[in-house]
Coordinates of C-alpha atoms and ligand atoms in Angstrom, one line a residue:
M1 CA -0.1 0.1 0.3
I2 CA 0.9 3.0 -1.6
R3 CA 0.8 6.2 0.6
I4 CA -1.9 8.3 -1.2
L5 CA -3.5 10.7 1.3
F6 CA -7.0 10.8 1.8
T7 CA -8.5 13.3 4.0
V8 CA -11.8 11.9 5.0
A9 CA -9.5 8.5 6.3
A10 CA -7.7 10.9 8.4
I11 CA -10.2 12.6 10.1
F12 CA -11.6 9.7 10.5
A13 CA -8.0 8.2 12.3
A14 CA -8.3 11.3 14.6
N15 CA -11.1 9.8 16.5
T16 CA -9.0 5.9 16.8
L17 CA -6.3 7.0 17.5
L18 CA -5.7 7.1 21.4
A19 CA -3.5 4.7 22.7
Q20 CA -6.4 1.9 23.7
E21 CA -5.5 -0.5 27.0
S22 CA -7.5 -2.9 25.9
D23 CA -5.4 -3.5 22.5
L24 CA -2.0 -3.8 24.7
P25 CA -0.9 -7.2 26.3
S26 CA -0.7 -6.0 29.4
D27 CA 2.5 -7.4 31.6
F28 CA 5.2 -4.9 30.1
L29 CA 7.8 -4.3 32.5
S30 CA 5.5 -1.5 35.3
K31 CA 6.4 2.5 34.5
D32 CA 8.3 1.9 38.5
W33 CA 10.8 -0.3 37.4
H34 CA 12.4 1.8 35.0
Q35 CA 12.5 4.9 37.3
E36 CA 14.0 2.6 39.6
R37 CA 16.5 0.8 37.2
R38 CA 17.2 4.9 36.1
A39 CA 17.6 5.8 40.2
K40 CA 20.2 2.6 39.5
L41 CA 22.5 3.9 36.8
R42 CA 22.0 7.5 38.8
E43 CA 24.1 5.7 42.1
K44 CA 26.5 4.1 39.4
L45 CA 27.4 7.7 37.5
P46 CA 30.6 10.0 38.9
A47 CA 30.4 12.6 40.5
N48 CA 28.6 15.4 38.0
S49 CA 27.7 13.1 35.0
V50 CA 25.2 13.2 32.9
A51 CA 24.2 9.7 30.5
V52 CA 22.7 10.4 27.6
F53 CA 21.0 8.0 25.8
F54 CA 19.9 8.8 22.0
A55 CA 16.7 6.3 20.3
N56 CA 17.5 3.6 17.9
A57 CA 17.8 4.8 14.5
V58 CA 14.7 4.2 11.9
R59 CA 17.0 2.5 8.9
N60 CA 15.6 1.9 5.8
R61 CA 15.2 -1.2 4.0
S62 CA 14.4 0.1 0.9
N63 CA 11.8 2.9 -1.2
D64 CA 9.6 3.6 1.2
V65 CA 10.0 0.6 3.4
D66 CA 12.3 0.6 6.7
Y67 CA 13.6 -2.6 8.4
V68 CA 10.5 -3.7 11.6
Y69 CA 12.0 -0.9 14.3
H70 CA 13.6 -2.2 17.7
Q71 CA 14.0 -0.1 20.3
D72 CA 18.3 -0.3 21.5
P73 CA 18.0 -2.0 24.5
D74 CA 20.2 1.1 26.5
F75 CA 17.2 3.5 25.9
F76 CA 14.3 0.9 27.0
Y77 CA 15.4 -0.8 30.0
L78 CA 16.0 3.2 31.0
S79 CA 13.0 3.9 29.9
G80 CA 10.6 1.8 28.2
Y81 CA 10.3 4.0 25.2
K82 CA 9.9 1.8 22.7
E83 CA 9.2 4.6 19.2
P84 CA 12.5 6.2 18.0
D85 CA 14.1 9.5 17.8
A86 CA 14.5 10.8 21.2
V87 CA 16.7 11.3 23.2
L88 CA 17.2 10.6 27.5
L89 CA 19.6 12.2 29.6
I90 CA 20.4 11.0 33.1
F91 CA 22.7 13.4 35.6
K92 CA 24.3 12.3 38.5
D93 CA 22.6 14.9 40.3
K94 CA 19.6 17.9 40.6
Q95 CA 19.4 20.2 37.4
T96 CA 16.9 22.9 37.8
A97 CA 15.3 24.1 35.5
N98 CA 14.9 27.7 33.6
N99 CA 11.1 28.0 35.8
G100 CA 13.1 26.5 39.5
T101 CA 12.0 23.4 38.8
Q102 CA 14.6 20.5 39.7
Y103 CA 14.9 16.9 37.8
D104 CA 17.5 14.5 37.4
E105 CA 16.4 13.3 34.2
I106 CA 14.9 14.7 31.0
I107 CA 13.6 13.1 27.7
F108 CA 11.8 14.8 24.6
V109 CA 10.5 11.9 22.7
Q110 CA 8.6 11.9 18.8
P111 CA 5.9 14.8 18.8
R112 CA 1.4 12.7 17.9
D113 CA 1.2 13.4 14.7
E114 CA -1.7 12.2 12.9
Q115 CA -1.0 12.3 9.3
A116 CA 1.8 10.4 11.0
E117 CA -0.8 8.0 13.6
M118 CA -2.7 7.2 10.7
W119 CA 0.4 5.1 8.5
T120 CA 3.1 4.2 10.2
G121 CA 1.4 3.6 14.2
R122 CA 0.3 5.8 18.0
R123 CA 3.6 7.7 19.4
L124 CA 3.0 8.5 23.2
G125 CA 4.2 11.6 22.4
D126 CA 4.7 14.3 25.5
R127 CA 1.8 13.5 27.6
G128 CA 1.2 9.7 27.2
T129 CA 5.5 9.7 27.9
K130 CA 4.7 11.4 31.3
E131 CA 1.7 9.0 32.3
R132 CA 2.9 6.1 31.0
L133 CA 5.9 5.8 31.5
G134 CA 6.4 8.1 34.6
L135 CA 9.1 10.4 33.4
E136 CA 7.7 13.6 34.6
Q137 CA 10.5 16.1 32.1
A138 CA 9.0 14.9 29.0
F139 CA 8.7 17.0 26.3
N140 CA 8.2 17.4 22.4
N141 CA 12.2 16.2 20.9
K142 CA 11.5 20.0 18.9
E143 CA 12.6 21.4 21.5
F144 CA 15.7 19.3 22.6
K145 CA 18.1 22.2 20.1
K146 CA 17.5 25.2 22.2
Y147 CA 17.8 22.9 25.6
N148 CA 19.8 25.4 27.4
V149 CA 22.1 23.2 30.3
D150 CA 25.7 23.5 29.9
F151 CA 26.9 20.8 29.1
S152 CA 30.5 22.4 29.8
K153 CA 30.0 22.0 33.7
F154 CA 30.0 18.4 34.0
S155 CA 33.3 17.2 34.7
Q156 CA 32.3 13.5 32.8
I157 CA 29.5 13.8 29.9
L158 CA 28.9 9.9 29.0
F159 CA 27.4 8.8 25.9
T160 CA 27.9 5.4 23.4
D161 CA 30.1 7.5 20.1
F162 CA 29.0 7.8 17.1
E163 CA 29.6 5.5 14.2
N164 CA 27.9 8.3 11.6
D165 CA 25.7 5.8 10.0
V166 CA 21.6 6.9 10.7
R167 CA 20.3 8.8 7.9
D168 CA 18.7 12.4 7.5
N169 CA 14.8 12.3 6.7
P170 CA 14.9 15.3 5.4
R171 CA 10.6 16.4 5.8
D172 CA 12.0 15.8 9.7
S173 CA 13.7 18.6 11.6
S174 CA 14.4 16.5 14.9
D175 CA 14.6 13.6 13.7
L176 CA 17.4 11.3 15.3
Y177 CA 20.2 13.0 12.9
D178 CA 19.5 16.3 14.3
L179 CA 19.4 15.4 17.7
I180 CA 22.8 13.6 17.2
A181 CA 23.8 16.8 15.3
Q182 CA 21.7 19.6 18.9
F183 CA 24.2 17.3 20.6
K184 CA 28.0 17.0 19.6
V185 CA 26.7 21.3 19.1
K186 CA 26.3 21.5 22.8
V187 CA 28.2 19.6 23.8
N188 CA 31.5 20.4 22.0
Y189 CA 31.5 17.3 19.6
P190 CA 35.2 17.8 18.2
S191 CA 35.5 17.3 14.6
K192 CA 37.7 13.8 12.9
D193 CA 39.7 15.7 11.5
K194 CA 40.4 18.1 14.3
M195 CA 40.8 14.7 16.7
A196 CA 43.2 14.1 13.3
L197 CA 44.9 17.0 13.2
S198 CA 46.2 16.8 16.9
P199 CA 49.1 16.6 18.6
E200 CA 48.1 15.6 21.8
P201 CA 44.5 13.8 22.6
V202 CA 41.6 16.1 22.8
K203 CA 41.1 16.6 26.1
N204 CA 37.6 16.9 26.8
N205 CA 34.4 15.8 29.0
L206 CA 33.2 14.0 26.8
N207 CA 32.7 10.0 27.9
T208 CA 33.0 7.4 24.9
R209 CA 33.4 4.2 26.8
G210 CA 32.1 4.2 29.7
L211 CA 28.8 3.8 30.0
Y212 CA 28.4 0.7 28.3
S213 CA 30.2 -0.9 31.8
I214 CA 28.3 0.4 34.5
M215 CA 25.5 -0.6 31.8
G216 CA 26.9 -4.2 31.9
T217 CA 27.7 -4.2 35.9
L218 CA 23.4 -3.6 35.8
R219 CA 21.6 -5.7 32.6
G220 CA 23.4 -8.7 33.8
I221 CA 22.3 -9.2 37.5
K222 CA 18.3 -9.3 35.5
T223 CA 15.9 -8.0 38.5
T224 CA 12.4 -10.4 39.7
E225 CA 10.8 -8.9 36.6
E226 CA 12.8 -9.7 34.6
L227 CA 13.8 -13.3 35.1
T228 CA 9.5 -13.4 35.0
M229 CA 9.9 -12.2 30.8
I230 CA 13.0 -13.7 30.2
R231 CA 11.0 -17.4 31.6
K232 CA 8.5 -16.8 29.1
A233 CA 11.6 -15.7 26.2
V234 CA 12.2 -19.5 26.9
S235 CA 9.2 -21.5 27.5
I236 CA 7.5 -20.0 24.7
S237 CA 11.3 -21.3 22.5
C238 CA 11.6 -24.6 24.3
M239 CA 7.7 -25.6 22.9
G240 CA 8.9 -24.5 19.8
Q241 CA 11.7 -26.6 19.8
R242 CA 8.3 -29.4 21.2
E243 CA 6.4 -29.1 18.5
V244 CA 8.9 -29.3 15.9
M245 CA 10.5 -32.2 17.8
K246 CA 6.6 -34.0 16.6
A247 CA 6.3 -32.8 13.6
I248 CA 9.1 -32.7 11.6
K249 CA 8.6 -35.1 8.4
P250 CA 11.7 -35.4 5.8
G251 CA 10.9 -33.5 2.8
M252 CA 9.8 -30.7 4.5
S253 CA 11.9 -27.8 4.4
E254 CA 13.9 -25.5 6.3
R255 CA 11.5 -22.8 6.6
E256 CA 8.4 -24.4 7.8
I257 CA 10.4 -26.5 10.2
Q258 CA 11.1 -22.0 11.2
G259 CA 7.7 -21.3 10.3
I260 CA 7.0 -24.2 13.1
H261 CA 8.3 -22.7 15.4
E262 CA 8.0 -19.8 14.9
F263 CA 4.1 -20.2 14.4
V264 CA 4.0 -21.1 18.0
F265 CA 5.9 -17.8 19.2
K266 CA 3.5 -16.3 18.4
K267 CA 1.3 -17.9 20.0
Y268 CA 2.3 -17.1 22.9
Q269 CA 1.9 -13.8 22.6
A270 CA 5.7 -12.9 21.7
E271 CA 6.2 -10.2 19.8
D272 CA 8.8 -10.7 18.2
L273 CA 12.1 -13.0 17.7
G274 CA 16.0 -12.6 19.3
Y275 CA 17.8 -13.4 16.8
P276 CA 17.2 -13.7 12.6
S277 CA 16.3 -18.4 13.5
I278 CA 19.0 -20.2 12.7
V279 CA 17.9 -23.8 10.7
G280 CA 20.1 -25.5 9.1
A281 CA 20.4 -29.4 7.9
G282 CA 23.0 -31.1 7.1
H283 CA 26.1 -29.2 6.2
N284 CA 23.8 -26.2 6.3
G285 CA 24.3 -26.4 10.2
C286 CA 28.4 -26.7 10.0
I287 CA 27.7 -22.3 9.0
L288 CA 27.1 -21.0 13.2
H289 CA 24.4 -18.4 11.7
Y290 CA 23.1 -20.2 9.1
I291 CA 20.0 -18.1 9.2
D292 CA 19.6 -18.6 4.6
N293 CA 16.1 -21.2 5.2
Y294 CA 16.6 -22.6 2.3
K295 CA 16.3 -25.8 1.6
P296 CA 13.4 -27.2 0.1
N297 CA 13.9 -31.2 0.5
I298 CA 15.6 -31.6 3.9
T299 CA 17.0 -35.0 3.8
N300 CA 16.0 -38.9 5.4
K301 CA 19.4 -38.8 7.0
E302 CA 19.7 -35.7 8.3
M303 CA 20.6 -33.8 11.4
I304 CA 18.8 -30.0 11.6
L305 CA 20.3 -27.7 14.3
M306 CA 17.7 -25.5 15.3
D307 CA 18.8 -22.0 17.3
L308 CA 15.8 -19.6 17.7
G309 CA 15.2 -17.6 21.1
A310 CA 11.9 -16.2 20.7
E311 CA 11.8 -11.9 22.2
Y312 CA 8.9 -12.1 25.1
R313 CA 8.5 -7.8 26.5
G314 CA 12.1 -7.2 25.1
Y315 CA 14.2 -10.0 26.6
T316 CA 15.5 -13.6 24.5
A317 CA 15.6 -16.9 24.4
D318 CA 19.3 -18.7 23.3
I319 CA 18.0 -22.0 23.3
T320 CA 19.1 -24.8 19.8
R321 CA 18.5 -28.0 20.2
T322 CA 19.1 -30.9 17.2
I323 CA 17.4 -33.2 16.4
P324 CA 17.4 -36.0 13.7
V325 CA 15.4 -35.4 10.9
N326 CA 13.7 -39.1 10.3
G327 CA 13.4 -39.2 15.0
K328 CA 16.0 -41.8 15.4
F329 CA 20.0 -40.5 15.3
S330 CA 22.0 -42.4 13.5
P331 CA 24.9 -44.0 15.4
E332 CA 27.8 -40.9 13.7
Q333 CA 24.9 -38.7 14.6
K334 CA 24.7 -40.3 18.1
Q335 CA 28.3 -40.3 19.3
I336 CA 29.4 -36.7 18.2
Y337 CA 25.3 -36.1 20.2
E338 CA 26.9 -37.0 23.0
L339 CA 29.6 -35.9 23.6
V340 CA 28.3 -32.3 22.8
L341 CA 25.9 -33.5 25.3
A342 CA 28.5 -34.6 28.0
A343 CA 30.8 -31.3 26.8
Q344 CA 27.6 -29.5 28.3
E345 CA 26.9 -31.1 31.7
E346 CA 30.2 -30.9 32.1
A347 CA 30.4 -26.8 32.3
M348 CA 27.1 -27.4 34.1
K349 CA 28.9 -29.1 36.5
V350 CA 30.9 -26.3 38.0
T351 CA 28.8 -23.7 37.1
K352 CA 27.8 -21.7 40.3
A353 CA 28.2 -18.0 41.8
G354 CA 32.2 -16.6 41.4
A355 CA 32.5 -19.9 38.0
T356 CA 34.4 -18.2 35.9
F357 CA 33.3 -18.0 32.0
Q358 CA 37.2 -19.6 31.2
E359 CA 36.3 -22.7 33.6
L360 CA 33.3 -23.2 32.1
T361 CA 34.5 -23.3 28.8
F362 CA 38.0 -25.0 29.2
A363 CA 35.7 -27.8 30.7
T364 CA 33.9 -27.6 27.2
Q365 CA 36.7 -27.9 25.2
R366 CA 38.0 -30.2 27.6
V367 CA 35.0 -32.5 26.5
I368 CA 35.3 -32.1 23.6
N369 CA 38.8 -32.2 22.2
K370 CA 39.0 -36.1 24.4
G371 CA 35.9 -37.0 22.7
L372 CA 37.1 -36.2 19.3
K373 CA 40.7 -37.3 19.9
D374 CA 38.7 -40.9 20.9
L375 CA 37.1 -41.5 18.0
G376 CA 40.3 -41.0 15.5
I377 CA 38.5 -37.0 14.5
I378 CA 42.1 -34.7 15.7
K379 CA 45.2 -37.0 16.0
S380 CA 45.9 -35.2 20.1
E381 CA 44.0 -33.8 22.7
N382 CA 46.1 -30.3 22.3
E383 CA 45.6 -30.1 18.3
N384 CA 44.7 -26.9 16.2
H385 CA 40.6 -27.8 15.2
R386 CA 38.3 -25.6 13.8
Y387 CA 35.3 -28.6 14.6
Y388 CA 33.8 -26.3 17.7
P389 CA 35.2 -22.4 16.6
H390 CA 33.1 -20.5 19.3
G391 CA 33.0 -20.4 23.1
C392 CA 31.0 -21.7 24.9
C393 CA 28.8 -18.6 27.1
H394 CA 27.4 -15.7 27.0
H395 CA 24.5 -13.3 29.2
I396 CA 21.0 -13.4 27.7
G397 CA 18.8 -10.4 28.1
L398 CA 17.1 -7.8 26.7
D399 CA 20.3 -8.7 24.3
V400 CA 21.1 -12.8 22.9
H401 CA 24.6 -11.8 23.6
D402 CA 23.4 -9.4 26.3
N403 CA 25.2 -6.6 27.7
G404 CA 26.7 -8.3 31.5
Q405 CA 30.3 -9.0 32.9
Y406 CA 32.5 -11.6 31.6
D407 CA 34.2 -12.2 34.9
R408 CA 33.1 -14.3 36.9
L409 CA 29.3 -15.8 36.8
R410 CA 27.0 -13.8 39.5
E411 CA 23.4 -14.4 41.7
N412 CA 21.1 -13.8 39.2
M413 CA 22.7 -13.7 35.8
V414 CA 21.3 -15.5 33.0
I415 CA 23.8 -17.6 30.8
T416 CA 24.5 -19.9 28.0
I417 CA 26.0 -22.9 27.7
E418 CA 26.2 -23.9 24.2
P419 CA 29.1 -26.2 22.8
G420 CA 28.7 -27.7 19.1
I421 CA 30.9 -29.9 16.9
Y422 CA 30.8 -29.5 13.5
I423 CA 31.9 -31.2 11.0
P424 CA 31.9 -29.3 7.1
E425 CA 32.3 -32.0 4.4
N426 CA 36.0 -32.6 3.1
A427 CA 37.1 -32.3 6.6
D428 CA 40.4 -33.4 7.7
C429 CA 38.2 -37.1 9.2
D430 CA 37.1 -40.1 7.9
K431 CA 34.3 -39.1 5.6
R432 CA 31.3 -40.9 7.7
W433 CA 32.3 -37.6 10.4
W434 CA 31.4 -35.2 7.6
S435 CA 28.6 -33.2 7.5
I436 CA 27.5 -33.8 11.0
A437 CA 26.5 -30.3 13.3
V438 CA 25.6 -30.4 16.4
R439 CA 25.1 -27.8 18.8
I440 CA 23.2 -28.2 22.6
E441 CA 22.5 -25.0 23.9
D442 CA 20.8 -23.7 26.8
D443 CA 19.9 -21.0 29.0
Y444 CA 20.5 -21.1 33.2
L445 CA 19.4 -18.5 35.8
I446 CA 23.2 -18.1 38.5
T447 CA 22.1 -19.1 41.3
K448 CA 24.6 -19.3 44.7
D449 CA 24.9 -22.4 44.8
G450 CA 25.0 -24.0 41.5
Y451 CA 21.7 -22.9 38.8
E452 CA 18.7 -22.9 37.6
H453 CA 18.7 -25.4 34.1
L454 CA 15.3 -22.8 32.5
S455 CA 14.9 -24.1 29.3
V456 CA 14.8 -27.5 30.5
S457 CA 12.3 -28.3 29.3
A458 CA 13.0 -29.2 25.2
P459 CA 14.3 -32.5 25.6
R460 CA 18.4 -33.5 25.1
K461 CA 19.2 -36.6 25.7
V462 CA 19.1 -38.8 23.5
E463 CA 16.2 -41.3 24.2
E464 CA 14.3 -38.0 25.3
V465 CA 15.0 -36.5 22.0
E466 CA 14.0 -39.7 20.6
A467 CA 11.3 -40.3 22.7
L468 CA 9.7 -36.8 22.2
M469 CA 9.8 -38.0 18.3
K470 CA 7.8 -40.7 18.5
Q471 CA 4.4 -38.8 19.3
P472 CA 1.4 -37.1 17.5
S473 CA 1.5 -34.3 16.3
A474 CA -1.1 -31.0 16.1
L475 CA 0.2 -30.0 12.8
D476 CA -0.5 -33.9 10.8
D477 CA -3.4 -33.4 9.7
F478 CA -2.7 -30.1 8.7
T479 CA -2.0 -29.8 4.8
L480 CA -2.4 -27.1 2.4
P481 CA -3.2 -28.2 -1.5
E482 CA -0.6 -28.0 -3.9
L483 CA 0.2 -24.2 -5.3
E484 CA 1.1 -25.2 -8.3
K485 CA -2.3 -27.2 -8.9
I486 CA -3.8 -23.5 -6.8
I487 CA -1.8 -21.5 -9.9
K488 CA -3.1 -23.6 -12.5
K489 CA -7.1 -23.8 -11.8
E490 CA -7.4 -20.4 -11.0
N491 CA -5.6 -19.8 -14.7
Ligands
LIG1 N1 22.3 -17.7 18.5 C1 22.6 -17.5 18.5 C2 24.6 -17.9 19.5 O1 23.7 -18.9 20.6 O2 25.3 -17.6 20.1
MN2 MN1 24.2 -18.0 22.8
MN3 MN1 21.6 -19.4 19.7

């Protein structure tokens, strides 16, 4: 549908644009929760500083179609605001406005606009931001230009440096591009040319490095409210794996398997994917982040590696299961699978608050190297090989590879443990191992003495997987006419 302006329709739309509570789920994180996160950040900010956050950019796909908008996770964490073209400032100390009001946080948001809202959706505007998100100092982003706090008085202005990858919308004088440009003027942001020409590092009060790690100390430790969201995201993603285990049959396509997972996500009201779905049959599983998912017919003898995460109210799961398409692991598939499983279980044994990420990685590597040697796939346990080329663990949360501290595990962190073995065609080993790719990835909440295995409801053990794959599926009877036949009939 291209943009043709109907005045009558616009007038009609004006009455319907007020955001209706009944159209929205009721389990979003509360405004109090976001407010408390801002207070926690304030505690961690250095003396006499301000932290500045920009909303994510709108990315154009082509012509008048943009990529689906997703808010910057820090911005969402601190505000709950999900729209573009906004800037949020959080001050260590109280500031005094011209009218004498004291405040320590202020947000500038895109204004209400009936015409725009009719095309691209409802906006909160400054009033809605105050009411819904509890940000008392909320203003139209057009006012940011003349917002006259004296930035030179701060010891530090913390923000994430710009990549110069934000487009200007020439029809909007206060979009993200303009907000960044206005901010650069306000803080005396040095031009790249000036920095390149200066013999000494340019001295200023701009800190573009510190905010990421401060945010990591906050975001890496999940609150009870976040854990509720993560548990939902994880359970929904497990349900996708379970349904596929029942429904999969040789002859299905990678895309169809992806669709079953994603349908289950949507059925449970997950609004998004935490990352593009990875569904790779046979040798496609060797591509770690394979997202083409084009293979039209998965064959009887293959395994399929499925790494998918539902995003629920902003929080994502990250779960991988690898299963035999025909419901029964071949001897070689089973040997590699059980090796990966043993590696995961070895890491689980040392998983508790205080352990290091490195200890978990080494635990998986030790098991895999020994196992590959015992199977004759590598010649020595110390061999430099590429069959397990990735790390084993990362935080999950608002990002799939979430910001957090990566030294030691701490209580209420949520991490993955995800060993894998990938043996491409023509690998330097007996060819019976070729095209076997296995990753097993689970999500864990770290506790004082150990962990809670959040994704336990998706079977992992060989016998459990094979048993579930024998169960009937609600999709067994879901058949559609052949497309070619319909097309022929229509012509
Ligand atoms: N899904 C990406 C990863 O497992 O890290
Ligand atoms: Mn992962
Ligand atoms: Mn994954």
